Each structure stands twice: as C-alpha cells, then as structure tokens.
Coordinates of C-alpha atoms in Angstrom, one line a residue:
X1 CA 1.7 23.7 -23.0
X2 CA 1.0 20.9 -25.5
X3 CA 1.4 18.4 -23.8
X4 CA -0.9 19.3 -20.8
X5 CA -3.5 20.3 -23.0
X6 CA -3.4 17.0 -24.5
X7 CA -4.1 15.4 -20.8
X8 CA -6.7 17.9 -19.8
X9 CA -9.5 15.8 -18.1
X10 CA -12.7 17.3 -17.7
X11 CA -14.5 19.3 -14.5
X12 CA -17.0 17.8 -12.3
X13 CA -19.3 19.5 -10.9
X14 CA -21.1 18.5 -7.3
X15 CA -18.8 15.7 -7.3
X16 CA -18.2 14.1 -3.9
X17 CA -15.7 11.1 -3.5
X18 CA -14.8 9.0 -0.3
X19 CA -11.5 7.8 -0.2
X20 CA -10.4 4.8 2.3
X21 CA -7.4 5.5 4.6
X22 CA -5.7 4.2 7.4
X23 CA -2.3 4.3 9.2
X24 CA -0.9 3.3 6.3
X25 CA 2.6 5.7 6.2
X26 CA 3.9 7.3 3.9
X27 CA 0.6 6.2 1.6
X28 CA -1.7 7.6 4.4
X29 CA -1.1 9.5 8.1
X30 CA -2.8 11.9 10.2
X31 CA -1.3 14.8 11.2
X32 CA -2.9 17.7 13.2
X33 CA -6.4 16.4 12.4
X34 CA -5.3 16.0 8.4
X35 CA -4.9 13.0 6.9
X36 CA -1.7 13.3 4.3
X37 CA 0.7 11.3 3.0
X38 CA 1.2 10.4 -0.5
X39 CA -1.7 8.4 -1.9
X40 CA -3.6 11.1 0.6
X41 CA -1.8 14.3 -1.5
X42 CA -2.0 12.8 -5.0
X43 CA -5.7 11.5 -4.8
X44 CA -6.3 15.4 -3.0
X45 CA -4.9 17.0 -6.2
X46 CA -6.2 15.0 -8.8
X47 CA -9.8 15.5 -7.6
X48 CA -9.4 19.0 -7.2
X49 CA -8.3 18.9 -10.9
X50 CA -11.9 17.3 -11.5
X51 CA -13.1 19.7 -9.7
X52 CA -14.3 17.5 -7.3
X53 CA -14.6 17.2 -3.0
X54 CA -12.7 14.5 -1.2
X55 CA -13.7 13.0 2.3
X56 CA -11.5 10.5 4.0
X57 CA -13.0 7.3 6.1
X58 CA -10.8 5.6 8.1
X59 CA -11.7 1.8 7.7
X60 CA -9.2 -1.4 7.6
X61 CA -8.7 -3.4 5.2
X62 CA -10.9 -6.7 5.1
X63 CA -14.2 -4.0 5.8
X64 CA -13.0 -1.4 3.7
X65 CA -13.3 -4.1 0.8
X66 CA -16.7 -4.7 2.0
X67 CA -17.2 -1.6 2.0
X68 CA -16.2 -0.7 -1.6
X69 CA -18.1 -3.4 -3.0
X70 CA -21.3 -2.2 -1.4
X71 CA -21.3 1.5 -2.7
X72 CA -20.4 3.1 0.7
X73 CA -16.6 3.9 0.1
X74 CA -16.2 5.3 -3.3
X75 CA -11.9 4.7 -3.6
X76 CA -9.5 2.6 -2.4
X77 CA -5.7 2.8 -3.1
X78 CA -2.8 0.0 -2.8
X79 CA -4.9 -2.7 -4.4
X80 CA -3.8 -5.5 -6.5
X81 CA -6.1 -6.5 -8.9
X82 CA -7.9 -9.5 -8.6
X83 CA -10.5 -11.6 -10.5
X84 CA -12.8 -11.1 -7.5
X85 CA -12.7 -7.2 -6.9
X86 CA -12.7 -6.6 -10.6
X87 CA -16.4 -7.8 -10.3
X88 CA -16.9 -4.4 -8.5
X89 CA -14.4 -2.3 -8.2
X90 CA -13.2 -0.2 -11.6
X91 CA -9.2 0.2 -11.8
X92 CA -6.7 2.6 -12.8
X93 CA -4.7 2.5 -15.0
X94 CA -2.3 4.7 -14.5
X95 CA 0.7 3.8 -12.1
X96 CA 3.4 6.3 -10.5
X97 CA 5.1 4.2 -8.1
X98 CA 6.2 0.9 -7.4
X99 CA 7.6 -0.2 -4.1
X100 CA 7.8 -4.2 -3.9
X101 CA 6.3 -5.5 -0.9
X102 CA 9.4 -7.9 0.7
X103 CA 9.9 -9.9 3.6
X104 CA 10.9 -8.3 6.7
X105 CA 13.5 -10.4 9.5
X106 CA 15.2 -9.7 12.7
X107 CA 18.2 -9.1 12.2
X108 CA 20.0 -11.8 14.2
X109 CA 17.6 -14.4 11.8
X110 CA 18.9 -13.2 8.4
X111 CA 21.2 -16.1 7.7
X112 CA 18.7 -18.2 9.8
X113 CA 16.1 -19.3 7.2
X114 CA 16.3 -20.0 3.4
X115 CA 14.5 -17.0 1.4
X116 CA 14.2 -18.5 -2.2
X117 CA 10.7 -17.9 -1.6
X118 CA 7.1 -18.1 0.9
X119 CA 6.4 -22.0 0.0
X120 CA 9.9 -22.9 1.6
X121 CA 9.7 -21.0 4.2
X122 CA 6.1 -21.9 5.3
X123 CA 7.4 -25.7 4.7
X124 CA 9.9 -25.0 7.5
X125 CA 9.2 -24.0 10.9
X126 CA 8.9 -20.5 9.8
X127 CA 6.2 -18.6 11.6
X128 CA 4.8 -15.5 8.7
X129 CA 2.9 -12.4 10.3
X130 CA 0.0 -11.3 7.6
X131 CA -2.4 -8.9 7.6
X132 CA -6.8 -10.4 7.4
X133 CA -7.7 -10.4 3.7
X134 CA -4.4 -8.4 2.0
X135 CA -3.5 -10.3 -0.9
X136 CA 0.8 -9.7 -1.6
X137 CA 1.2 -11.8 -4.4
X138 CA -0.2 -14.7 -6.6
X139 CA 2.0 -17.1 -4.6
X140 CA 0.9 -16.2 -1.2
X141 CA -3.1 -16.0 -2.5
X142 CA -2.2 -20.0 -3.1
X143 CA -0.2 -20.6 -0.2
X144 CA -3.2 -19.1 2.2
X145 CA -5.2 -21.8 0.8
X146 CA -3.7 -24.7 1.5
X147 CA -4.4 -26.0 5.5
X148 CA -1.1 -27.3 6.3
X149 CA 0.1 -23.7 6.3
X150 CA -2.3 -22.3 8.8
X151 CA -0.2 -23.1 11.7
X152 CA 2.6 -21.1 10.4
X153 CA 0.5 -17.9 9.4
X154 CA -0.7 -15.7 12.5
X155 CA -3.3 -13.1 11.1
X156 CA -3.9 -9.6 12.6
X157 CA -5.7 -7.0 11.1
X158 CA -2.8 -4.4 12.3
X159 CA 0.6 -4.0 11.1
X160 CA 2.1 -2.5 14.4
X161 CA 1.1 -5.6 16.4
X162 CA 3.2 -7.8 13.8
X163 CA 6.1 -5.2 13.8
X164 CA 6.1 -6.0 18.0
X165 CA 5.8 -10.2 17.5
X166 CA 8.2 -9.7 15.1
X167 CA 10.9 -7.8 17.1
X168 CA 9.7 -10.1 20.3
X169 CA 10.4 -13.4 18.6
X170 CA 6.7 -14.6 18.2
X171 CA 7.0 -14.4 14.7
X172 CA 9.6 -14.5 12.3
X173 CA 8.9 -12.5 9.5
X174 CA 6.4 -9.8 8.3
X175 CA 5.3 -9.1 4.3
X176 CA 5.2 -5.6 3.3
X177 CA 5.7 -2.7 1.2
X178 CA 9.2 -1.8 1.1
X179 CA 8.7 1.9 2.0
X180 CA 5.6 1.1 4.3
X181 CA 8.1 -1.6 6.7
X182 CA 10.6 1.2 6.3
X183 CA 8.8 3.9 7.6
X184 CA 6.6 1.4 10.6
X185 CA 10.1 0.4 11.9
X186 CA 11.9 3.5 11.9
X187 CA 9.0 5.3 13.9
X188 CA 8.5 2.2 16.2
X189 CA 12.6 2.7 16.8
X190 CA 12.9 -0.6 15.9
X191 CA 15.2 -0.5 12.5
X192 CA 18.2 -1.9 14.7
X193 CA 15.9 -5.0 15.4
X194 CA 14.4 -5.3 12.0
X195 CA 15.1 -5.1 8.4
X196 CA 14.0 -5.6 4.9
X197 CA 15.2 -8.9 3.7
X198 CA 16.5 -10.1 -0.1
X199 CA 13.0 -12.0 -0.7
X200 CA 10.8 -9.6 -3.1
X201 CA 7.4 -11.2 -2.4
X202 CA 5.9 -9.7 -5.1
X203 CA 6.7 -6.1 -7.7
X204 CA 3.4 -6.4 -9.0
X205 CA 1.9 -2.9 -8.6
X206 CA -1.0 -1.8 -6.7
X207 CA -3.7 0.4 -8.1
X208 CA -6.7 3.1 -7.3
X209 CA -10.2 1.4 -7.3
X210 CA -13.1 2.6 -7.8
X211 CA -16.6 1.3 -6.8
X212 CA -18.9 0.3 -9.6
X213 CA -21.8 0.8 -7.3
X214 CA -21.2 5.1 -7.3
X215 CA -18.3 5.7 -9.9
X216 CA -18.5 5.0 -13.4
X217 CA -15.8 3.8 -15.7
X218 CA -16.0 7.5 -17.4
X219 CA -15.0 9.0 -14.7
X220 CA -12.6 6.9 -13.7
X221 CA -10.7 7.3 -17.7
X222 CA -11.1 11.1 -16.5
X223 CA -8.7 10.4 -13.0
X224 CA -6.3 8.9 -15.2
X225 CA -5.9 11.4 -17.6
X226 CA -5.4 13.7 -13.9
X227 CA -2.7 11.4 -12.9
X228 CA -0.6 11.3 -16.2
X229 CA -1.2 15.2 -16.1
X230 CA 0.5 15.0 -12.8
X231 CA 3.3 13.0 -13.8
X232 CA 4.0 15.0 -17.0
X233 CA 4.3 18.1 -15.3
X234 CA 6.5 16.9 -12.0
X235 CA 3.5 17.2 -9.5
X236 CA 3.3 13.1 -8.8
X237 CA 7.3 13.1 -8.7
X238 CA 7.3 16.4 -5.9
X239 CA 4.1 14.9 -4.1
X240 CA 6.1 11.6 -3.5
X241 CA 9.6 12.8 -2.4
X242 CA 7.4 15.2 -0.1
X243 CA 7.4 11.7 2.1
X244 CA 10.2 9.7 0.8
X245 CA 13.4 11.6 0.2
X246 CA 12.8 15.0 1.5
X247 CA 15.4 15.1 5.0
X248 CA 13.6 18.2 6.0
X249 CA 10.0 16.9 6.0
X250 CA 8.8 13.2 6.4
X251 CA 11.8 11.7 4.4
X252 CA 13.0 7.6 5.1
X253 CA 16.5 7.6 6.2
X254 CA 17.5 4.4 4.4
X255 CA 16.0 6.7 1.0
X256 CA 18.4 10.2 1.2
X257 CA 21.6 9.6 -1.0
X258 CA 25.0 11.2 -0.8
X259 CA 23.6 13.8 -4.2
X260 CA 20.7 14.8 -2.6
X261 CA 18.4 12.9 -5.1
X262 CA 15.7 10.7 -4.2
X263 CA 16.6 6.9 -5.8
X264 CA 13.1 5.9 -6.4
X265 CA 11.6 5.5 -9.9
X266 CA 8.7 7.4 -10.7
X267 CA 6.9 6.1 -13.8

C-alpha cells in the first residue's frame, strides 16, 4: 500500500485529451468500432487514473506530427525524441517497453546482402522500404540526408504497401518495430515470405509526447507518476501480454514459450 501511495498522481477534472492512432498493431487496432491495443489500453487507464476523458484521432504519421505541434492532437505515442519535436512536444519519461525496430528480409535474401548496418546496405544495390517522416534511428536520420541514397529508399506513408513490395521483390527490406513487423506479417499471412533479420536498427526507446500548445509539463510529471503506478502494481505488465503473449487473445506466435511465460522485458 506504500508504495502506491507514494505514486498517487493527482485527479483532473474536465480534462479532455486526444490521443493519435493508427493501424499501428499491437500499439493501436480497431476492433468492433474500439480502438485497442496496447499503447491504446495503457494511455486508456492512465487517464482514467487522472480522472480524465480520452478521444482517439486517426491521423498518419508525417500530419499527425503536424498536427501535434499545432495544438490539435494533444498525444502521440512511439516517438523518438528529437531536437526538433522537443521544441513542441513535452516527453515522458517513463518507459515500459522496448521492442527494437530491425530490418525485415525475404527469406530467400537473408544470406543475400551484408547487414553490419543501413550505410552498407544503401551503398549496395539494396533497395530500403521507409515510412514519410518516421525517424528509426540516428544513423538512418543521416543517411536520409545524403542524395546518393535517394534512389535506394522508396517512401510510403503505409506499412502494408511495403510489407506487399517487400514479399513481391520491389523492395528488399523494410525497418520496423520488432513486434509491429511481427504482428503485419503474420496477419498479412506472409511470415513464410518474410522475417525479422539480425540487424537491430536501432534499441533506442520511443516515448509518449505531449503538445506544448494544450498540455503542460505538470501534467505531463502527473502521467508519469500514472505509468510507474501501473508498472508497480502489474497493470502495464498484464496490459501488454494482453497483445503479446496471451495464445488465447491477440498473442504473436513467434512470442508464446514452451512455460507459458511471455519473454519480453517489462521495465
């Protein structure tokens, strides 16, 4: 008793908070007109903790950064922090979860290419599928800059489309979070076609951000006293095997284990 006491955060009242989502599995999913998943369920409880009302709006990326900066989307989750959205977004602090984002291949390409790391690859003949305006890590934020790369990079601003070029051969390989490329291939039945590879892009981990324009940095300090709240008492740990290692619900295949316990770190 203690030790939640100690990370009570304070009730809002007449609080109302956008959060951005999109098809985004297991972070974000609709579901008989619901939007779910995990980042969905945890943001859900810690705001009714505040005591305050959620609404979802379903944006992509590049606009929902936009977006954010402008005041009209109060919360986005999954972002790296950057120089640039620091100037108007206010971050967490708190992280749960960590899942690297990695390279994805065909299969019959895994010996094909050398994966020390992006700069090789985009110096061969390697063609990389990326996502408008996602930032995976410091390395590829350089590598985007430099022109004699474009060739080699084909931007959409949908995942599923690079999943398809992937498994068609238009591409050759697609960045992503581990347990997002997991979950996109299995549902598109295409996890005999593609699979994670051994380059780690990045295990930097992706925060909550909050718009300077409607949320202030108080009440921000106040959703991550909620989150440690929710990792102290086992809610963050049962909200994420919900989606990842729960065989009878949403769970990833590649996560169950022969005990029955899910193998992912929670922080």
């Amino acid at each position: 008793m203690a030790s939640v006491l100690c990370f009570a955060a304070p009730t809002y009242g007449d609080c109302d908070i956008t959060l951005r989502w999109d098809d985004d599995p297991p972070y974000f999913m609709a579901e008989e007109d619901e939007v779910v998943g995990m980042d969905a369920d945890l943001v859900r409880e810690a705001m009714a903790r505040l005591g305050c009302n959620l609404s979802f709006e379903k944006l992509p990326w590049a606009r929902a950064l936009r977006e954010l900066r402008d005041g009209r989307v109060d919360m986005l989750s999954g972002a790296y922090q950057t120089p640039e959205r620091e100037q108007y977004g206010h971050y967490s602090k708190v992280v749960g979860l960590v899942s690297p984002n990695i390279l994805f291949v065909r299969r019959t390409d895994e010996a094909r290419f050398d994966l020390s790391g992006l700069r090789e690859l985009l110096e061969s003949d390697f063609r990389l599928g990326a996502q408008i305006s996602v930032t995976y890590s410091d390395e590829y934020s350089a590598l985007v800059q430099n022109p004699d790369f474009e060739q080699n990079i084909q931007y959409l601003s949908r995942r599923e489309s690079l999943w398809k070029m992937l498994a068609r051969n238009r591409i050759d390989g697609v960045v992503a979070s581990r347990l997002t490329g997991l979950y996109e291939i299995q549902e598109l039945g295409l996890s005999g076609t593609i699979t994670p590879s051994s380059l780690v892009v990045s295990n930097k981990p992706a925060y909550f951000v909050f718009s300077k324009a409607t949320v202030s940095s108080g009440f921000v300090a106040d959703f991550d006293v909620a989150l440690r709240a929710m990792l102290d008492d086992g809610t963050f740990a049962a909200i994420v095997n919900r989606y990842v290692c729960d065989p009878g619900g949403f769970g990833l295949a590649e996560a169950q284990t022969d005990t029955g316990t899910c193998p992912l770190a929670i922080r």
